[in-house]
Short mmCIF file of N, CA, C and O in Angstrom, two decimals:
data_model
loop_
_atom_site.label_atom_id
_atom_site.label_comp_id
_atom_site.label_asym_id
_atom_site.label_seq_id
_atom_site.Cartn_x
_atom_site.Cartn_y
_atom_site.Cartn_z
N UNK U 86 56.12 87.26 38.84
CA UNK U 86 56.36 86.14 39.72
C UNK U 86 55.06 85.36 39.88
O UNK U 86 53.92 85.82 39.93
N UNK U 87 55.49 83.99 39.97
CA UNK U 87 54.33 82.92 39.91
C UNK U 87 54.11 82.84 40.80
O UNK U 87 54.96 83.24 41.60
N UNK U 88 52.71 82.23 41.36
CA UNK U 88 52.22 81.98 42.92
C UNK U 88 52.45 80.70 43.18
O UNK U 88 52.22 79.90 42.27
N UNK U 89 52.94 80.23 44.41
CA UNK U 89 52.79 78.70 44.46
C UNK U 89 51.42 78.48 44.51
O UNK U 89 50.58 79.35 44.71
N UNK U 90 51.15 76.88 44.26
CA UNK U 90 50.08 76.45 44.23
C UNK U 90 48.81 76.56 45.76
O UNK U 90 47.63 76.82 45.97
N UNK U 91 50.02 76.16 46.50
CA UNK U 91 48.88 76.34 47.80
C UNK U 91 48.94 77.86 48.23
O UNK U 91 48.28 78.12 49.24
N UNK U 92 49.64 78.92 47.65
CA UNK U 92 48.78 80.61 47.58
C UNK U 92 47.96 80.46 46.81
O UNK U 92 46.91 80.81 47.37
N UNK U 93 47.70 80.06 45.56
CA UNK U 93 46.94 80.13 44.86
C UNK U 93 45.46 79.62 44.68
O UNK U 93 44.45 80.09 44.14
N UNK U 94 45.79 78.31 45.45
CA UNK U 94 44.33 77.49 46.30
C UNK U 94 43.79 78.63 47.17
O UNK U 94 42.67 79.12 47.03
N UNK U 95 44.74 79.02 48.12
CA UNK U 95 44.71 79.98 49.33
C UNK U 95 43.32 81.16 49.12
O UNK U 95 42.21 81.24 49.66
N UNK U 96 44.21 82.17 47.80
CA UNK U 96 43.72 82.78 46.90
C UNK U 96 42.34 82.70 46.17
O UNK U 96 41.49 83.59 46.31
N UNK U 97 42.15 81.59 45.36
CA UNK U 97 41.12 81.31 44.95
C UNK U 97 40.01 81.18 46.14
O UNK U 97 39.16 82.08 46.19
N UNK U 98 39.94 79.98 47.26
CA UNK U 98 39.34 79.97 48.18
C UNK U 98 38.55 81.32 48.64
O UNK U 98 37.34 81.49 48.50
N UNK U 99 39.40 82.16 49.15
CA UNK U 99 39.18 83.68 49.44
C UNK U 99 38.35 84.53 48.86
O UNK U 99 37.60 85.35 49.39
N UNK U 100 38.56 84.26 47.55
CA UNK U 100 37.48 85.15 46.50
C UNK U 100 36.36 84.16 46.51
O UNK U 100 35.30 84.68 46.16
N UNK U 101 36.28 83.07 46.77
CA UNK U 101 35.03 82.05 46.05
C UNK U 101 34.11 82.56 47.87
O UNK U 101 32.89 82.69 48.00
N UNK U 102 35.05 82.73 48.91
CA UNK U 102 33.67 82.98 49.90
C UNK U 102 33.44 84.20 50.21
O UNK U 102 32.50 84.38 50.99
N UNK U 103 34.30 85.54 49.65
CA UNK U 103 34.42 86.18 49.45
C UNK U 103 32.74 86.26 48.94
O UNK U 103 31.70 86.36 49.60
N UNK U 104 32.94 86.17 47.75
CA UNK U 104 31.73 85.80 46.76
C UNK U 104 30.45 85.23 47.46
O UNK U 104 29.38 85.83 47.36
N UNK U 105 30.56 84.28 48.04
CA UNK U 105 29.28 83.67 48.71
C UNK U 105 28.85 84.30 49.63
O UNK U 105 27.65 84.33 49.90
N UNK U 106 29.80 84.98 50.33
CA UNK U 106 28.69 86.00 51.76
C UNK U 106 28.42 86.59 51.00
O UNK U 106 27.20 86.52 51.06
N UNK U 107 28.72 87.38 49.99
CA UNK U 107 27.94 88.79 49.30
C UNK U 107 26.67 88.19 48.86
O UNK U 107 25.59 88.37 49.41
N UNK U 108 26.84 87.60 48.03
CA UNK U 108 25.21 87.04 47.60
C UNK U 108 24.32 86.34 48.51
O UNK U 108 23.12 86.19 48.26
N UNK U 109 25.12 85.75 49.99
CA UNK U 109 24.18 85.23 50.48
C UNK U 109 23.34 86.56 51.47
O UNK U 109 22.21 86.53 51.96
N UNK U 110 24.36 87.63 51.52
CA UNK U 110 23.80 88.54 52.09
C UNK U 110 22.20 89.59 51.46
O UNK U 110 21.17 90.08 51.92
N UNK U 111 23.02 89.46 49.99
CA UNK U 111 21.89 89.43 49.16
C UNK U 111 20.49 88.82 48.88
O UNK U 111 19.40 89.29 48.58
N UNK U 112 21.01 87.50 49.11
CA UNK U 112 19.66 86.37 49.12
C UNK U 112 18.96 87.28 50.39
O UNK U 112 17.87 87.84 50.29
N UNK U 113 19.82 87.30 51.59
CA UNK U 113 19.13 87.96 53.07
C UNK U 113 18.33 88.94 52.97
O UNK U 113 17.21 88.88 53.48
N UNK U 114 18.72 89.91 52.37
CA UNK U 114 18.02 91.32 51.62
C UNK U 114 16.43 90.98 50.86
O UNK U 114 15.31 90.97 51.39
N UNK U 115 16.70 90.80 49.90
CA UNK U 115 16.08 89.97 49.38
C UNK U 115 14.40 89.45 49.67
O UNK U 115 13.26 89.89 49.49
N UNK U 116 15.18 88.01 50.35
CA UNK U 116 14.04 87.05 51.03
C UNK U 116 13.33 87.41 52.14
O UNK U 116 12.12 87.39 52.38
N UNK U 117 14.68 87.89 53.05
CA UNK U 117 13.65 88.00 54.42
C UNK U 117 13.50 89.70 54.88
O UNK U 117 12.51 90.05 55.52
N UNK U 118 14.65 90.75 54.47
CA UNK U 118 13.55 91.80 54.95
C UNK U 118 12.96 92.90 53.32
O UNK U 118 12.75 94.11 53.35
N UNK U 119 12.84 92.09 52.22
CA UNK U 119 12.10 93.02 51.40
C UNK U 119 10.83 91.76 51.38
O UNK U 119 9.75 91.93 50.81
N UNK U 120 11.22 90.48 52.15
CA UNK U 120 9.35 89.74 52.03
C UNK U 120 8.95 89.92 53.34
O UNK U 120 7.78 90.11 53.66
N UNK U 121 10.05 89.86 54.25
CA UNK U 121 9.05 89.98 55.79
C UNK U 121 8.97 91.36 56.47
O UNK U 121 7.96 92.03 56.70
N UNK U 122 10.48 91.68 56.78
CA UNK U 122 10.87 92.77 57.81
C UNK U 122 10.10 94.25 57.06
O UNK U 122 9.43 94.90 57.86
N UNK U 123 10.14 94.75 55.75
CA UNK U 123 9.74 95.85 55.30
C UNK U 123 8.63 96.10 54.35
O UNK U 123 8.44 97.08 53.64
N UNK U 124 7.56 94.42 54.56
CA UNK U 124 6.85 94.54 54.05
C UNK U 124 5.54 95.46 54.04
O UNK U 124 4.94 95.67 52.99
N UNK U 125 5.12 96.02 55.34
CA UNK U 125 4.69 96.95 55.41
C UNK U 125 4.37 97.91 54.61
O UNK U 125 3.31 98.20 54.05
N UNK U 126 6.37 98.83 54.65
CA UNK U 126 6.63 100.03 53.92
C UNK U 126 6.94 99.65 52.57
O UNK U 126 7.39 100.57 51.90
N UNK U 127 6.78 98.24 51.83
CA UNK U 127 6.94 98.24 50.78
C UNK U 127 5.58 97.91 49.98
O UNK U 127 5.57 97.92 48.75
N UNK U 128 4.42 97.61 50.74
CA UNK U 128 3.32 97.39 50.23
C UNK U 128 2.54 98.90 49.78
O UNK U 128 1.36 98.95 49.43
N UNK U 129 3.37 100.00 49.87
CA UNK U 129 2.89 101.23 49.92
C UNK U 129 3.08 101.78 48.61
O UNK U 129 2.37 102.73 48.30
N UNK U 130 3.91 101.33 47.81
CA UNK U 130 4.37 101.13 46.84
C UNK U 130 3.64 99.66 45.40
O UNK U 130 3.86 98.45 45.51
N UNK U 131 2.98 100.19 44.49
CA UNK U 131 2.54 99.38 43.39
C UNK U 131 3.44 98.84 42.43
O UNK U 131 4.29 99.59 41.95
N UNK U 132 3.36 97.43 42.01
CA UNK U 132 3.97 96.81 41.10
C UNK U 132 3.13 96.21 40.38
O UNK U 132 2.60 95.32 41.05
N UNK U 133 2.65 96.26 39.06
CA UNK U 133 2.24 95.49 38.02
C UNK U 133 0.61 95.34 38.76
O UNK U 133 -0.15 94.43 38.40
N UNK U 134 0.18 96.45 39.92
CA UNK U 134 -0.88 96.52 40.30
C UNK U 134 -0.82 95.57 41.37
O UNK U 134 -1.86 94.93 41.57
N UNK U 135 0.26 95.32 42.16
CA UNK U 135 -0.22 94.65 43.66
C UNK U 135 0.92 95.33 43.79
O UNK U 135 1.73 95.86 43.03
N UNK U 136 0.73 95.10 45.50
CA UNK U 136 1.93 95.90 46.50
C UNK U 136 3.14 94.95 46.81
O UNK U 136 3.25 93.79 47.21
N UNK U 137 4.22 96.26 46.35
CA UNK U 137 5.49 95.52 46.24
C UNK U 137 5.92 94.49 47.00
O UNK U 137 6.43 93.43 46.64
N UNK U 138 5.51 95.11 48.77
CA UNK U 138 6.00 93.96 49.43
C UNK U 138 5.59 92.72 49.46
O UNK U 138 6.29 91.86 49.98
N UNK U 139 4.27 92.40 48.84
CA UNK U 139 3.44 91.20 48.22
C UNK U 139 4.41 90.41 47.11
O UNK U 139 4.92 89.29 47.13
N UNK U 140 4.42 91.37 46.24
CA UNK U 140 4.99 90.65 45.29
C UNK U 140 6.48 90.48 45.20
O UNK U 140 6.93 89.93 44.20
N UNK U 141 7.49 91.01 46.38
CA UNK U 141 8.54 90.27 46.38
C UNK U 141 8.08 88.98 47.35
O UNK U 141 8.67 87.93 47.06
N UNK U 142 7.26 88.91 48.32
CA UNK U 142 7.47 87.62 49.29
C UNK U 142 6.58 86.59 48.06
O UNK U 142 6.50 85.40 48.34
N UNK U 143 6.14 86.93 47.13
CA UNK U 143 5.36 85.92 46.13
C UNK U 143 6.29 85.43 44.82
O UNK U 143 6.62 84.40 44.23
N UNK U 144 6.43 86.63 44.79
CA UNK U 144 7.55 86.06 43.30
C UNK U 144 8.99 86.63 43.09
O UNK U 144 9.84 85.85 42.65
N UNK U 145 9.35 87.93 43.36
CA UNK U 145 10.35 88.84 43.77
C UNK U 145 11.18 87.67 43.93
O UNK U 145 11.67 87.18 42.91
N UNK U 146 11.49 87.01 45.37
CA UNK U 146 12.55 85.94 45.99
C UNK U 146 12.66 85.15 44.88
O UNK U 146 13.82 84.80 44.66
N UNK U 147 11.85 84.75 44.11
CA UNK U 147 12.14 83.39 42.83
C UNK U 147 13.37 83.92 41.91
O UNK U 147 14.43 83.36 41.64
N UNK U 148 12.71 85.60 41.42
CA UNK U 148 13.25 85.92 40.57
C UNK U 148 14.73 86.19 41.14
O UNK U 148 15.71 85.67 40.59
N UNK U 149 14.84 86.90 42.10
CA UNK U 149 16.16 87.15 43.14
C UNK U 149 16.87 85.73 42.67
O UNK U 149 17.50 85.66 41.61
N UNK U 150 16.70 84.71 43.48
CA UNK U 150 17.23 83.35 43.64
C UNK U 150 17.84 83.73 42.13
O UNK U 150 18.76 84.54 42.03
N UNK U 151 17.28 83.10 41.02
CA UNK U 151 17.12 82.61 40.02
C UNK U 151 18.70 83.62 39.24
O UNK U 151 19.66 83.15 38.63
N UNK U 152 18.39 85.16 39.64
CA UNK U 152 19.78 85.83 39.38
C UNK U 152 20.86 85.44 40.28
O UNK U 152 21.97 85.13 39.84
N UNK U 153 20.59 85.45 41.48
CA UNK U 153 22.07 85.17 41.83
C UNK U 153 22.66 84.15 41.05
O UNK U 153 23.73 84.30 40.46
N UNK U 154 21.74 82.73 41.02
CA UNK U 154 21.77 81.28 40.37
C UNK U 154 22.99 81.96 39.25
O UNK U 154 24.12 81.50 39.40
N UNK U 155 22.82 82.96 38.22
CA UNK U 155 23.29 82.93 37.13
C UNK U 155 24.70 84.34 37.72
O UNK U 155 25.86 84.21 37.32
N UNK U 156 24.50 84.96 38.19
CA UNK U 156 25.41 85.57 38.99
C UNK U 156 26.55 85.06 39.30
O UNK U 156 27.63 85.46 38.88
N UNK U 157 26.27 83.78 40.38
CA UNK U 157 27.32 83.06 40.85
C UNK U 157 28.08 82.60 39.72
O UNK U 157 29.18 83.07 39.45
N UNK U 158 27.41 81.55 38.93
CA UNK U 158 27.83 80.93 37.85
C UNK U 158 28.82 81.72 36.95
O UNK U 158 29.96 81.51 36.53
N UNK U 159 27.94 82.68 36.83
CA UNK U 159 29.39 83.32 35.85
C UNK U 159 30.36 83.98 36.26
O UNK U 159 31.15 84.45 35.44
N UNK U 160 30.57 84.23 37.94
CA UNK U 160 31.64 84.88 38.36
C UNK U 160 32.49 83.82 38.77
O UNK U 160 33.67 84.09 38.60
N UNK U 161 32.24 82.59 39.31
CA UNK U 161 32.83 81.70 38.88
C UNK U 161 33.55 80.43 38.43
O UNK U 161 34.21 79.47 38.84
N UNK U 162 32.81 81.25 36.81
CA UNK U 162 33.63 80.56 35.41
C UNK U 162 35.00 81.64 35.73
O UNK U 162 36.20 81.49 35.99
N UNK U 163 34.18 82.66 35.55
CA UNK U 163 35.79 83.85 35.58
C UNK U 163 36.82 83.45 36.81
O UNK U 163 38.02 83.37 36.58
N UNK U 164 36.36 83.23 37.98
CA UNK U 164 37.24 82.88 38.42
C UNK U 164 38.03 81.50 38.78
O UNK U 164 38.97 81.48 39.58
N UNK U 165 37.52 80.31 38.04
CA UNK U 165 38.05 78.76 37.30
C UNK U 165 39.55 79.36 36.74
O UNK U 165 40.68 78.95 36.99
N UNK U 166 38.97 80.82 35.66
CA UNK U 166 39.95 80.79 34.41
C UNK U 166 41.03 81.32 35.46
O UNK U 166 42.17 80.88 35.57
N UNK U 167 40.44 82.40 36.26
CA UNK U 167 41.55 83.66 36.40
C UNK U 167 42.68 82.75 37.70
O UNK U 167 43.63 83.30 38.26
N UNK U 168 42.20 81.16 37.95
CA UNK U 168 43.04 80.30 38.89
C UNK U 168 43.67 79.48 37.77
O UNK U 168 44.88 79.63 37.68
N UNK U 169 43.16 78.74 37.00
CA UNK U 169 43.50 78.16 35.48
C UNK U 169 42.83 76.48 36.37
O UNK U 169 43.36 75.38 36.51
N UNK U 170 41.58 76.99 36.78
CA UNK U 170 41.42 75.17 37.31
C UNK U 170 39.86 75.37 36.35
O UNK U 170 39.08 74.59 36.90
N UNK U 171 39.30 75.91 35.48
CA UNK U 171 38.57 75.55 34.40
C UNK U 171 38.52 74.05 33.69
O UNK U 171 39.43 73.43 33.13
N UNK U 172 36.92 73.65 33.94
CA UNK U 172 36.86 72.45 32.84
C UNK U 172 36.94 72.77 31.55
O UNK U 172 35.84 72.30 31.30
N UNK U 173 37.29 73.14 30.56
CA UNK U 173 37.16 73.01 29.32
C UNK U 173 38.84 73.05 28.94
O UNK U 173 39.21 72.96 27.77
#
């Protein structure tokens, strides 16, 4: 059985913010307590010869960002197809 269209908007909607709190919760993780809140207990710890919690509030968050960036993107393309509202 087919979905009507406005379940299926419904549907899609759901998963797309579904999707966005997770990663934005992630970004949260992330940015503010692996650069601010636990920097402390993470500076105790070496990366590439500086302390971790340094080098996530320096470069860590870029690289973070930069995956979700491609994260989002490809979950969704998958979910464009798995609604059938895809550009191509």
């Amino acid at each position: 059985m087919s979905l009507s269209k406005e379940d299926a908007a419904r549907a899609y909607w759901k998963e797309n913010l579904r999707l966005m709190l997770i990663l934005l919760a992630v970004w949260f993780l992330v940015s503010f307590c692996a650069g601010i809140l636990f920097v402390d207990l993470l500076n105790q710890i070496q990366f590439f010869g500086f302390p971790l919690g340094f080098w996530f509030a320096q470069q860590g968050s870029i690289y973070g960002f930069l995956l979700l960036i491609l994260v989002y993107v490809l979950r969704m393309n998958t979910l464009d197809r798995k609604y059938d509202v895809h550009e191509d």
